[in-house]
Amino acid sequence: MPQIASVLFTREEIRRRVSDLGRAIVSDYSHGDPVLISVLKGGTIFLADLIREVRRPLEVDFLSISGFGDADESLGRVRILKDLDTDIAGRDVLLVEDIVDTGLTLSYLLTNLEARGPESVHVCTLLDKSVRRIAPVEPRYAGFDCPDRFVLGYGLDFRQRYRNLADILAIDDMAALQADPDALVPLLADGVTPDRS
Ligand code: IMP
Ligand code: MG
């Protein structure tokens, strides 16, 4: 049987890249304390690691949205389910994302945040699926360019599963995973990294 998923980025590769991003952010935000905003839920794992590599004062906040993928949302509409606690007027905002795919979600969020009068708004994404871009959004920081494949782990889910995998996997056999969404559960228990494809 062919394997269902293969490793795309190992935990060690992620750790090194997150550290690089942290250093780049420190050098760009050498004055003031930026507000790092994470989009629930996928972005939280990345945010937690990233902020410990940004060795300067900063604040964090969270927002939650209903995505384009949700059945009850029409294309082009995103609804804020949980808004920020922070007033970002006059602040330097860094939106921290797990993955930018079409960019539609991000484009909505940027418009929404810019309307609140921040000093600046930039984006830091761990994964950039740039080949899939529809909306013209350009993250200032990107961890890895991501191939046009479904990925999971390190915050990213498949039907709410696998956010707690330490590595990022790419799905080789989506039909098999859809037939058995728990097929990759043994990887959680073992902490085993599957082969690269
Ligand atoms: P966009 O609006 O197409 O850029 O959608 C971005 C959102 O889609 C991300 O925040 C993820 O929640 C989800 N997404 C896109 N690609 C993947 C993937 O390969 N695995 C898991 N979630 C994904
Ligand atoms: Mg997301």
Coordinates of C-alpha atoms and ligand atoms in Angstrom, one line a residue:
M1 CA 0.0 0.0 0.0
P2 CA 1.4 3.5 -0.9
Q3 CA 1.9 5.7 2.2
I4 CA -0.8 8.2 3.0
A5 CA 1.5 11.1 3.9
S6 CA 5.2 12.0 3.7
V7 CA 7.2 14.5 5.6
L8 CA 7.5 18.0 4.0
F9 CA 9.3 19.9 6.8
T10 CA 10.7 18.3 9.9
R11 CA 10.4 19.7 13.4
E12 CA 14.2 20.6 13.2
E13 CA 13.8 22.4 9.9
I14 CA 10.8 24.3 11.3
R15 CA 12.7 25.2 14.5
R16 CA 15.6 26.6 12.5
R17 CA 13.4 28.6 10.2
V18 CA 11.3 30.0 13.0
S19 CA 14.5 31.2 14.7
D20 CA 15.5 32.9 11.4
L21 CA 12.1 34.6 11.2
G22 CA 12.4 35.7 14.8
R23 CA 15.7 37.4 14.2
A24 CA 14.4 39.2 11.0
I25 CA 11.5 40.5 13.0
V26 CA 13.7 41.7 15.8
S27 CA 15.9 43.7 13.4
D28 CA 12.8 45.2 11.6
Y29 CA 11.0 46.2 14.8
S30 CA 13.8 47.6 16.8
H31 CA 11.6 50.4 18.2
G32 CA 8.3 50.1 20.0
D33 CA 6.4 46.9 20.8
P34 CA 4.5 45.3 17.9
V35 CA 1.2 43.5 18.4
L36 CA 1.5 40.0 17.0
I37 CA -2.0 38.7 16.0
S38 CA -2.7 35.1 15.5
V39 CA -5.6 33.7 13.6
L40 CA -7.3 30.8 15.5
K41 CA -6.8 28.0 15.5
G42 CA -4.1 26.9 13.1
G43 CA -1.7 29.8 13.7
T44 CA -1.3 29.4 17.4
I45 CA 1.4 26.7 17.4
F46 CA 3.6 28.9 15.1
L47 CA 2.9 32.0 17.2
A48 CA 3.9 30.3 20.4
D49 CA 7.2 29.2 19.0
L50 CA 7.8 32.5 17.0
I51 CA 7.3 34.9 20.0
R52 CA 10.0 33.1 21.9
E53 CA 12.4 33.9 19.1
V54 CA 11.5 37.6 19.0
R55 CA 13.6 38.7 22.0
R56 CA 12.0 42.1 22.4
P57 CA 8.9 43.5 24.0
L58 CA 5.8 42.6 22.1
E59 CA 2.1 41.9 22.7
V60 CA -0.1 39.1 21.4
D61 CA -3.7 39.0 20.5
F62 CA -6.1 36.6 18.7
L63 CA -8.9 36.6 16.4
S64 CA -11.1 33.9 15.0
I65 CA -12.9 33.9 11.7
S66 CA -15.2 31.7 9.7
G67 CA -13.3 30.6 6.7
F68 CA -14.1 30.5 3.0
G69 CA -14.2 26.7 3.3
D70 CA -17.1 26.7 5.7
A71 CA -20.3 25.5 4.0
D72 CA -22.4 28.5 5.3
E73 CA -20.1 31.2 4.0
S74 CA -20.2 32.4 0.4
L75 CA -17.0 33.1 -1.5
G76 CA -15.6 36.5 -0.7
R77 CA -17.1 36.7 2.8
V78 CA -15.3 36.1 6.0
R79 CA -17.0 36.7 9.4
I80 CA -15.1 37.6 12.6
L81 CA -16.2 35.2 15.3
K82 CA -13.9 36.5 18.0
D83 CA -12.4 40.0 17.7
L84 CA -9.2 41.4 19.1
D85 CA -9.1 42.7 22.7
T86 CA -6.5 45.3 21.7
D87 CA -7.1 48.7 20.1
I88 CA -4.5 48.6 17.3
A89 CA -4.9 52.3 16.3
G90 CA -1.4 53.7 16.0
R91 CA 0.2 50.3 16.6
D92 CA 2.6 48.2 14.5
V93 CA 0.7 45.0 13.7
L94 CA 2.1 41.7 12.6
L95 CA -0.4 39.2 11.5
V96 CA 0.9 35.7 12.1
E97 CA -0.6 33.0 9.8
D98 CA 0.0 29.3 9.5
I99 CA -0.5 29.2 5.7
V100 CA -1.5 31.6 3.0
D101 CA -3.2 29.7 0.2
T102 CA -5.4 31.7 -2.2
G103 CA -4.8 34.8 0.0
L104 CA -8.6 35.5 0.1
T105 CA -8.7 35.2 3.9
L106 CA -5.7 37.3 4.4
S107 CA -6.9 40.0 2.0
Y108 CA -10.1 40.3 3.9
L109 CA -8.3 40.5 7.2
L110 CA -5.8 43.1 6.0
T111 CA -8.6 45.3 4.8
N112 CA -10.4 44.9 8.1
L113 CA -7.3 45.6 10.2
E114 CA -6.2 48.6 8.1
A115 CA -9.5 50.2 8.7
R116 CA -8.7 50.5 12.4
G117 CA -5.9 52.9 11.8
P118 CA -2.7 51.0 12.8
E119 CA 0.7 52.5 12.2
S120 CA 1.7 49.5 10.0
V121 CA 0.4 46.0 9.2
H122 CA 2.6 43.2 7.9
V123 CA 2.2 39.5 7.5
C124 CA 4.3 36.6 8.8
T125 CA 3.3 33.2 7.5
L126 CA 5.0 29.9 8.1
L127 CA 3.9 28.4 4.8
D128 CA 3.3 30.3 1.6
K129 CA 1.4 28.3 -1.1
S130 CA 2.3 31.0 -3.5
V131 CA 1.3 29.0 -6.7
R132 CA -2.4 29.1 -5.5
R133 CA -2.6 32.8 -5.0
I134 CA -5.7 34.6 -6.2
A135 CA -5.7 37.8 -4.1
P136 CA -2.6 40.0 -4.5
V137 CA -1.2 39.7 -1.0
E138 CA 2.5 39.5 -0.3
P139 CA 3.7 38.3 3.1
R140 CA 6.6 40.3 4.4
Y141 CA 8.0 37.2 6.1
A142 CA 7.4 33.6 4.9
G143 CA 9.0 30.5 6.5
F144 CA 8.7 28.1 3.5
D145 CA 7.3 28.1 0.1
C146 CA 4.7 25.3 0.1
P147 CA 3.9 23.1 -2.9
D148 CA 0.3 22.8 -4.1
R149 CA -0.5 19.8 -1.8
F150 CA -2.6 19.4 1.3
V151 CA -0.5 19.8 4.4
L152 CA -1.1 19.1 8.0
G153 CA 0.7 19.2 11.4
Y154 CA 2.3 22.0 13.4
G155 CA -1.1 23.7 13.8
L156 CA -2.6 22.7 10.5
D157 CA -5.5 20.3 10.6
F158 CA -7.4 17.7 8.6
R159 CA -11.0 17.8 10.0
Q160 CA -9.6 19.2 13.3
R161 CA -7.1 16.4 13.7
Y162 CA -3.3 16.4 13.6
R163 CA -2.6 20.0 14.8
N164 CA -0.4 18.4 17.4
L165 CA 2.0 16.7 15.0
A166 CA 5.5 18.1 15.5
D167 CA 6.4 17.8 11.8
I168 CA 4.6 19.2 8.7
L169 CA 3.3 16.4 6.4
A170 CA 2.0 16.5 2.9
I171 CA -0.8 14.1 1.9
D172 CA 0.1 11.6 -0.8
D173 CA -3.2 9.7 -0.8
M174 CA -6.1 12.0 0.1
A175 CA -8.8 9.4 -0.8
A176 CA -7.3 7.1 1.8
L177 CA -7.3 9.8 4.5
Q178 CA -10.9 10.8 3.7
A179 CA -11.9 7.1 4.0
D180 CA -10.1 6.8 7.3
P181 CA -9.4 10.3 8.9
D182 CA -7.7 8.5 11.8
A183 CA -5.2 6.7 9.5
L184 CA -2.3 9.0 10.7
V185 CA -3.0 8.7 14.4
P186 CA -0.2 6.2 14.9
L187 CA 2.2 9.0 14.0
L188 CA 1.0 11.0 16.9
A189 CA 1.7 8.2 19.4
D190 CA 5.1 7.3 18.0
G191 CA 6.4 10.7 17.3
V192 CA 7.7 9.1 14.2
T193 CA 8.7 11.1 11.1
P194 CA 7.5 9.3 7.9
D195 CA 9.8 9.2 4.9
R196 CA 10.0 12.1 2.5
S197 CA 8.3 11.5 -0.8
Ligands
IMP1 P1 -6.8 31.2 1.8 O1 -7.9 32.2 2.1 O2 -7.1 30.3 0.6 O3 -5.4 31.8 1.8 O4 -6.9 30.1 3.0 C1 -6.1 30.0 4.0 C2 -6.7 29.0 5.0 O5 -7.0 27.8 4.4 C3 -5.6 28.7 6.0 O6 -5.6 29.6 7.1 C4 -5.9 27.3 6.4 O7 -6.9 27.3 7.5 C5 -6.6 26.7 5.2 N1 -5.6 25.9 4.4 C6 -5.2 26.2 3.1 N2 -4.3 25.2 2.7 C7 -4.3 24.3 3.7 C8 -3.6 23.0 3.8 O8 -2.9 22.5 2.9 N3 -3.8 22.3 5.0 C9 -4.6 22.8 6.0 N4 -5.3 24.0 5.9 C10 -5.1 24.7 4.7
MG2 MG -5.7 29.9 9.1

